[in-house]
Coordinates of C-alpha atoms in Angstrom, one line a residue:
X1 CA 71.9 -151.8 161.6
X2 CA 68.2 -153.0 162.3
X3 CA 65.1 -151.7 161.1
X4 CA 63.3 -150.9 164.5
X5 CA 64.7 -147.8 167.2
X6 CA 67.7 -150.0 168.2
X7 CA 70.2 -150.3 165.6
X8 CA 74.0 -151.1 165.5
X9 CA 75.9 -151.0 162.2
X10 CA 79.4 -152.3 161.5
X11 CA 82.3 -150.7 159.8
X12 CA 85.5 -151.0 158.3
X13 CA 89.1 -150.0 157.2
X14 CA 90.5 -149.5 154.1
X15 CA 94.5 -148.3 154.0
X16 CA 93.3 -145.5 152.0
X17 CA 94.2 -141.8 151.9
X18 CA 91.1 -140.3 152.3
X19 CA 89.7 -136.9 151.4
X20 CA 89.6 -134.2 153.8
X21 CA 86.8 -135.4 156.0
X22 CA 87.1 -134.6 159.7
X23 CA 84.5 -135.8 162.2
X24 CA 83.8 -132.4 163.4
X25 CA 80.2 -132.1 163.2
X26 CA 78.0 -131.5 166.7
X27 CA 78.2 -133.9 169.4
X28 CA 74.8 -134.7 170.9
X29 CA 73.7 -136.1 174.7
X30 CA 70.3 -135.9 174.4
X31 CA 67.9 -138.5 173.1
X32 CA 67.1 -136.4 170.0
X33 CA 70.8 -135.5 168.7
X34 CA 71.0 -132.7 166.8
X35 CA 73.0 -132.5 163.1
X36 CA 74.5 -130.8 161.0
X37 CA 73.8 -130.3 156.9
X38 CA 76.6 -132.3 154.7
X39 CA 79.0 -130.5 152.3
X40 CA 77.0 -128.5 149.5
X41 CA 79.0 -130.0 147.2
X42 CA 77.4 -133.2 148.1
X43 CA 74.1 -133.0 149.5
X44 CA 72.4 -136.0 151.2
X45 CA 69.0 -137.0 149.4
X46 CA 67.4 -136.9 152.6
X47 CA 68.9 -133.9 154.8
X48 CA 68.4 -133.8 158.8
X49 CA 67.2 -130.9 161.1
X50 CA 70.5 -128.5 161.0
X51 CA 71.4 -127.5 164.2
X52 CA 75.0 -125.8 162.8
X53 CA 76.2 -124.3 160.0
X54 CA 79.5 -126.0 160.0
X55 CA 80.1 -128.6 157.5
X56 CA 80.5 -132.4 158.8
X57 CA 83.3 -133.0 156.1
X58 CA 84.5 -131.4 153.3
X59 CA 86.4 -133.7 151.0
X60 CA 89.9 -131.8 149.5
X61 CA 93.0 -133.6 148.3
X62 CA 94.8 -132.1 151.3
X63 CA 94.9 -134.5 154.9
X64 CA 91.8 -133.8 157.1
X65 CA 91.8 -130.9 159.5
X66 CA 90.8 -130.8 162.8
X67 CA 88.1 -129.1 164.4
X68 CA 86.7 -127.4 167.5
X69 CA 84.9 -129.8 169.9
X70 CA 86.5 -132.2 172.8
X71 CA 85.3 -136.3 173.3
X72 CA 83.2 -137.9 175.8
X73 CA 86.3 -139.4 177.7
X74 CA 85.5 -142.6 179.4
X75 CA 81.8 -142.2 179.2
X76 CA 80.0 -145.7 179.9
X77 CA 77.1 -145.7 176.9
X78 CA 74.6 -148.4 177.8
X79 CA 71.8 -146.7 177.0
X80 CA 72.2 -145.1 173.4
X81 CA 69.3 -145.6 171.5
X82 CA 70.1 -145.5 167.9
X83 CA 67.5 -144.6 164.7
X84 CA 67.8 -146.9 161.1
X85 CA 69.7 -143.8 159.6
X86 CA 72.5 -144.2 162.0
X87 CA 75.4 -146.0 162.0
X88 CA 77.8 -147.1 165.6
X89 CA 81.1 -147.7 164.9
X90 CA 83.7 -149.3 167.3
X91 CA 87.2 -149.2 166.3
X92 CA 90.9 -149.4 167.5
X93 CA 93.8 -147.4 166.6
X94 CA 97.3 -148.6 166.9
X95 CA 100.7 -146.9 166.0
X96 CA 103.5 -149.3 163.7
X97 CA 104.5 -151.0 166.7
X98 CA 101.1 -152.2 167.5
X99 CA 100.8 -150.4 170.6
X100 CA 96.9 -148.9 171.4
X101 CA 96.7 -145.4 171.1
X102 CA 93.8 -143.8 173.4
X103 CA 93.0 -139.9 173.7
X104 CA 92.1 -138.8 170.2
X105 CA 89.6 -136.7 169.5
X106 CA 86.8 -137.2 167.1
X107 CA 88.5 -134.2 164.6
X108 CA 91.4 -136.5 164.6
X109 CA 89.8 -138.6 162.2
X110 CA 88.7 -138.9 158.7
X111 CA 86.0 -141.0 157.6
X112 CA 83.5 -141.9 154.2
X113 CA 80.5 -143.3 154.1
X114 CA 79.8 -145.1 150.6
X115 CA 81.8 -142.3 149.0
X116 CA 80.7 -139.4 151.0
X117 CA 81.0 -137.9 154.4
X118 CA 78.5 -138.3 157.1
X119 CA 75.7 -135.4 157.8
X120 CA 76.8 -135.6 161.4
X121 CA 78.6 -137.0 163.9
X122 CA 76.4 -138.3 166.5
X123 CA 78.6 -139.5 169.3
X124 CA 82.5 -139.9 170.0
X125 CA 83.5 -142.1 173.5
X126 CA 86.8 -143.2 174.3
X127 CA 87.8 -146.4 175.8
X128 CA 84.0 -147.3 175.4
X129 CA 83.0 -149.5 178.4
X130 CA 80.0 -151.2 176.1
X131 CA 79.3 -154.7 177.5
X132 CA 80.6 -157.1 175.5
X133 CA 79.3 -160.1 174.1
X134 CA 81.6 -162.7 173.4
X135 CA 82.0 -166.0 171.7
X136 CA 84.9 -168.2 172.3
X137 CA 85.2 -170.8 169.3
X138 CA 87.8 -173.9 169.6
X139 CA 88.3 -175.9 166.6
X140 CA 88.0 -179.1 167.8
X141 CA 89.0 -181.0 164.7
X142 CA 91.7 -184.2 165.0
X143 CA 94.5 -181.4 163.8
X144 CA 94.8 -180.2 166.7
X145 CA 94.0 -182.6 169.2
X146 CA 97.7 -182.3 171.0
X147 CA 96.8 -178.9 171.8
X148 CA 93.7 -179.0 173.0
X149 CA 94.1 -179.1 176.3
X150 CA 96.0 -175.9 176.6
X151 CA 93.9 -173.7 174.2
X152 CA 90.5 -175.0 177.0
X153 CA 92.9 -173.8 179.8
X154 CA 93.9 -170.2 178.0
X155 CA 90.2 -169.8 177.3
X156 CA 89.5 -170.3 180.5
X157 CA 91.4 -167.8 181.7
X158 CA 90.7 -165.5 179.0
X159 CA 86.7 -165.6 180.1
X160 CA 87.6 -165.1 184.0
X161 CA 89.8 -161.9 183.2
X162 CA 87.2 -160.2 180.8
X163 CA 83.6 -160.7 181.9
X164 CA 82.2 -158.3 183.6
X165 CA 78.6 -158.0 185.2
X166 CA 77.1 -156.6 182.1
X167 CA 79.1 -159.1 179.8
X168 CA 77.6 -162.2 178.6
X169 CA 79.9 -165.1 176.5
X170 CA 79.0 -168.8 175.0
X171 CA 81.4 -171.5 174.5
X172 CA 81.6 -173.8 171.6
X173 CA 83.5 -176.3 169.9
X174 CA 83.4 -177.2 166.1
X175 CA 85.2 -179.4 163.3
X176 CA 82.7 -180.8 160.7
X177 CA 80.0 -179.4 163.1
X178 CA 79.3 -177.0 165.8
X179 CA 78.6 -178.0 169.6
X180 CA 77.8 -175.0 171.9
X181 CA 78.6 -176.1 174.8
X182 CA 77.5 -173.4 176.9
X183 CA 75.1 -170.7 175.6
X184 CA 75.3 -167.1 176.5
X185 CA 75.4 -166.5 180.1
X186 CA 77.8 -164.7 182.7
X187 CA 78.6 -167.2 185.1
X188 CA 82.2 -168.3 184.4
X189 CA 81.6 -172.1 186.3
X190 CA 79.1 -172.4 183.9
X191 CA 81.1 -171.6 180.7
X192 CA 84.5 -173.5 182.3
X193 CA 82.6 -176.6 182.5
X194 CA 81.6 -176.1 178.8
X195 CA 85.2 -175.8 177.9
X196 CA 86.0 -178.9 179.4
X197 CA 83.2 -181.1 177.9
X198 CA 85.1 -180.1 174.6
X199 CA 86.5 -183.0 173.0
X200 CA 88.7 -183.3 169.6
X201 CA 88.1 -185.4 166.4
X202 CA 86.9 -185.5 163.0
X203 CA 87.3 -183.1 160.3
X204 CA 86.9 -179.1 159.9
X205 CA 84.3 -177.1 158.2
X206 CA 85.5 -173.7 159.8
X207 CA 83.4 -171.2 156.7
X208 CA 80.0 -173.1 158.1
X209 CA 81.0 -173.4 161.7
X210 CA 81.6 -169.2 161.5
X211 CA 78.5 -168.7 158.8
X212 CA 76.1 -170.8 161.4
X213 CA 77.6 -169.3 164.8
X214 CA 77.0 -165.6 163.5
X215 CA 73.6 -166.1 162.4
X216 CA 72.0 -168.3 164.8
X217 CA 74.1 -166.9 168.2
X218 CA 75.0 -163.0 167.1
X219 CA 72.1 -161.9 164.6
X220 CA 69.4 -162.8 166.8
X221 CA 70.7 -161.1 169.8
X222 CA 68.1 -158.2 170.6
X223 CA 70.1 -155.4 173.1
X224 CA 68.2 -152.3 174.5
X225 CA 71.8 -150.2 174.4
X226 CA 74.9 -150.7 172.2
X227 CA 76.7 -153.7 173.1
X228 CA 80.2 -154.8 171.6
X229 CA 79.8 -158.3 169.6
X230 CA 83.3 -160.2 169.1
X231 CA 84.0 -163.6 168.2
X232 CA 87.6 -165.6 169.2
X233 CA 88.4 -167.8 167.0
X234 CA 91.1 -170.9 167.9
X235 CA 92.1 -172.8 164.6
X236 CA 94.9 -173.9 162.5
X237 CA 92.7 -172.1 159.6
X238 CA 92.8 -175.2 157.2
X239 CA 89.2 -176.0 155.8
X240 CA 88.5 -179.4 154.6
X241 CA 84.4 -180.0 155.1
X242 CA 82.3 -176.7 154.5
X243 CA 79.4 -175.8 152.1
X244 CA 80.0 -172.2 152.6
X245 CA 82.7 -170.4 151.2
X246 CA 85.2 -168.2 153.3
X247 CA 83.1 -164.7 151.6
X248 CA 79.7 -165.9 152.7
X249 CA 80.8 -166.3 156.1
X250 CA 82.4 -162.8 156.4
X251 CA 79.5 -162.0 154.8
X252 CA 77.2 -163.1 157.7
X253 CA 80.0 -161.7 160.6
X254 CA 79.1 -158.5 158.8
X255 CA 75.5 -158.2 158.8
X256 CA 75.4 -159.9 162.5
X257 CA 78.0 -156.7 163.4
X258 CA 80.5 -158.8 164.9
X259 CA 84.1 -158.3 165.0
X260 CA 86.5 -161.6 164.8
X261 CA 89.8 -162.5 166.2
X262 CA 91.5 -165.1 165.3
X263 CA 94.4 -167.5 167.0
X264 CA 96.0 -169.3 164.8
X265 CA 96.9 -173.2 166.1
X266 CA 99.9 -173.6 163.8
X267 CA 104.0 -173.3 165.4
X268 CA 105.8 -174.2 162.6
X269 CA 108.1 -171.9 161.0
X270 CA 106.5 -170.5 158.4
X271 CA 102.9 -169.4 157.4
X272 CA 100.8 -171.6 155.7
X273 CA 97.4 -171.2 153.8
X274 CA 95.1 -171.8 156.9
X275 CA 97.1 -169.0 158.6
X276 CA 95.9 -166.5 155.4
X277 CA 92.7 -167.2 156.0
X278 CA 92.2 -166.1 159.5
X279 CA 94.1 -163.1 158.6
X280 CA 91.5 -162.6 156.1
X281 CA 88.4 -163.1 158.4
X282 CA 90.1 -161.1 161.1
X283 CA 90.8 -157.9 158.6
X284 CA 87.2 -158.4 156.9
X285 CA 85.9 -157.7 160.4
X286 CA 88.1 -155.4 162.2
X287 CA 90.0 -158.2 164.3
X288 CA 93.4 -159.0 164.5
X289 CA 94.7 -162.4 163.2
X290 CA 97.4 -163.8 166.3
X291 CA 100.0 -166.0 165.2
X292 CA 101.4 -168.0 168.4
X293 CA 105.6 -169.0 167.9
X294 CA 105.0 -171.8 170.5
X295 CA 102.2 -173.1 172.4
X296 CA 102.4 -171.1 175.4
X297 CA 101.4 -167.9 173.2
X298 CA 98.0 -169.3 172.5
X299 CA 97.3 -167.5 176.4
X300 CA 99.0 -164.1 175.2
X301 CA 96.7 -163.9 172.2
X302 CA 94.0 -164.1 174.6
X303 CA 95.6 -161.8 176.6
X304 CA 95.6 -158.9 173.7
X305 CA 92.7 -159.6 172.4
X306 CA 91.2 -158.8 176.1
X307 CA 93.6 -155.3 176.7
X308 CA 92.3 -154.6 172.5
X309 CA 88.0 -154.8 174.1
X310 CA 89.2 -152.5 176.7
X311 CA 90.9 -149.9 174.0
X312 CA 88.8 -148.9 171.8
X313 CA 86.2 -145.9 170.4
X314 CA 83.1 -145.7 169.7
X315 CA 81.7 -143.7 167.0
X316 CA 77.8 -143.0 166.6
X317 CA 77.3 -140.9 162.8
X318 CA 74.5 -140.1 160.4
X319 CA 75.5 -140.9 157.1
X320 CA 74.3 -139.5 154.0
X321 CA 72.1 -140.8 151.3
X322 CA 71.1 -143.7 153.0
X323 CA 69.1 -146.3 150.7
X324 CA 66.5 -149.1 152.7
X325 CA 67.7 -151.2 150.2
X326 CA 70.2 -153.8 151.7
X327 CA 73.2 -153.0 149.7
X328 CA 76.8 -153.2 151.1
X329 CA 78.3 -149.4 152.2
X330 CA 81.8 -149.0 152.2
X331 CA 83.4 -146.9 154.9
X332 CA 86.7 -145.4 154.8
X333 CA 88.3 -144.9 158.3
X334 CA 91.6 -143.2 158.8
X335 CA 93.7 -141.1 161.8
X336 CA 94.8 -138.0 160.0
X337 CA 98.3 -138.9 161.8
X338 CA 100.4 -141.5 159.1
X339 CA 101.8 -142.8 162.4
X340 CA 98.6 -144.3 163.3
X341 CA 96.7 -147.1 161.6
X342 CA 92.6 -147.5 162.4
X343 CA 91.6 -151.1 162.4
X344 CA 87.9 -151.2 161.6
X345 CA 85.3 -153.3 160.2
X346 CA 85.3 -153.0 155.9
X347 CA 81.8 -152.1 155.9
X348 CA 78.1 -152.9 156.3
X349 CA 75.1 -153.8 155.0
X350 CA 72.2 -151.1 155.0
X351 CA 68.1 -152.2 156.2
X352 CA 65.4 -153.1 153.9
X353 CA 62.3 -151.4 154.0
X354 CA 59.5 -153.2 156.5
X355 CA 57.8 -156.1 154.8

């Protein structure tokens, strides 16, 4: 979320059984959407225009029910123009087998803002076609140095599959510091040749490496439309060097709106503590931790993490009691279906006032 007209907040998931709270409040096209009042129950301490008299959410003990209106299917947004009192949220459903599930509607969902349900629901897309922009990170610490050369070459091939013309990636390589190699830009020669200046050796601070990348390449990116922000991490997980500490560097993946995936660099047998914290960073953010069995799978982590950027919705709401404060706001995501599991971002940190 920023403090000027374009604004993008991050969410998250919780495996929590929420109250009764469908999204079924007025979907809007125009530039000045309209909404709809919150339950009385709960009122919002600042209420928008109404424009219905049906509730956004109404919180019950019993699962969420759906409502009347049909999704924006497909709908390329690359305009939407978003106030400080909104909130975009882009999410992924998946059923137990891990298999995307596509074609839900917006009253197929519950969802919680800090506690409470939105005042309105803004926008629902489909398979959003956002442009993305992407960072691929390679730890390039002397763990890993005999793999190297085949995580460069599933990057590679990972960056000619997914950009599109509206997409923009940067390359860069860390281990007790952080090289980017090729700043933002879509031209794939230019981000190949990045890859390949790469080269392994020395320790790993991973916590500032992903603190430092999401403030000084994600938080200062300034978009006229919504965009989709993702990072890729490629790293055994094992921390040896930082200042930070693994929270303050969610922390900062949070308020820069970025989602993370991670691949993790380790084959052995068994899971090991570098391998917990990527799963942690992932889930903090709405990723997806990917935990190759040999080498070769390093290019089919790639591979899902570029079919997951193609899958997903995109959710634009209103939420209710909104304080310029800066504070953290939980959100509570789920698909009223138990088959289905939302992976979303945990949450997101609300504006301050202009100094």
């Amino acid at each position: 979320m920023n403090q000027v007209s374009s604004l993008k907040l991050p969410v998250f998931l919780l495996s929590l059984i929420l109250a009764a709270t469908p999204l079924n409040a007025q979907t809007d096209s125009g530039p000045s959407p309209a909404t709809n009042p919150a339950p009385s129950a709960q009122p919002p301490a600042t209420p928008a225009p109404a424009a219905s008299q049906q509730p956004v959410a109404t919180p019950s003990q019993t699962p969420a029910q759906s409502g009347q209106a049909s999704p924006q299917v497909d709908e390329p947004v690359t305009t939407l123009q978003v106030q400080v009192n909104e909130v975009n949220l882009i999410f992924t459903v998946i059923d137990k087998h891990g298999k995307f599930i596509t074609g839900l509607k917006r009253e197929n969902f519950g969802l919680l803002d800090d506690g409470r349900p939105p005042t309105a629901v803004l926008r629902f897309t489909q398979q959003t076609n956002l442009p993305l922009r992407v960072g691929i990170m390679l730890d390039t610490s002397s763990s890993i140095r005999q793999r190297f050369q085949f995580e460069q070459d599933s990057a590679i091939e990972f960056l000619l599959q997914i950009l599109h013309l509206n997409d923009r990636a940067f390359v860069e390589g860390f281990d007790i510091e952080t090289d980017v190699a090729q700043d933002f830009t879509n031209n794939v020669d230019l981000l190949n040749q990045g890859i390949r200046k790469l080269r392994p050796g020395g320790g790993t601070a991973l916590f500032d490496a992903l603190y430092k990348t999401c403030k000084d390449q994600m938080l200062p990116l300034q978009e006229t439309g919504a965009v989709r922000r993702a990072l890729i991490l490629v790293s055994d997980g094992d921390d040896n060097y930082s200042r930070v500490q693994e929270s303050d560097a969610i922390k900062m993946c949070q308020r820069a709106d970025t989602i993370v995936y991670t691949i993790s660099t380790n084959i052995s047998p068994s899971k090991d503590k570098g391998d917990d914290v990527l799963k942690a960073i992932s889930d903090a953010t709405g990723g997806q931790a990917f935990y190759p069995v040999k080498l070769e799978d390093v290019a089919i982590g790639f591979r899902n993490i570029e079919e997951e950027l193609r899958s997903q919705y995109h959710l634009v709401y209103r939420p209710a009691d909104l304080r310029m404060d800066g504070s953290f706001r939980t959100i509570y995501l789920q698909a009223n279906d138990p088959r289905f599991k939302v992976r979303a971002q945990k949450g997101y940190f609300s504006p301050r006032p202009p100094q």
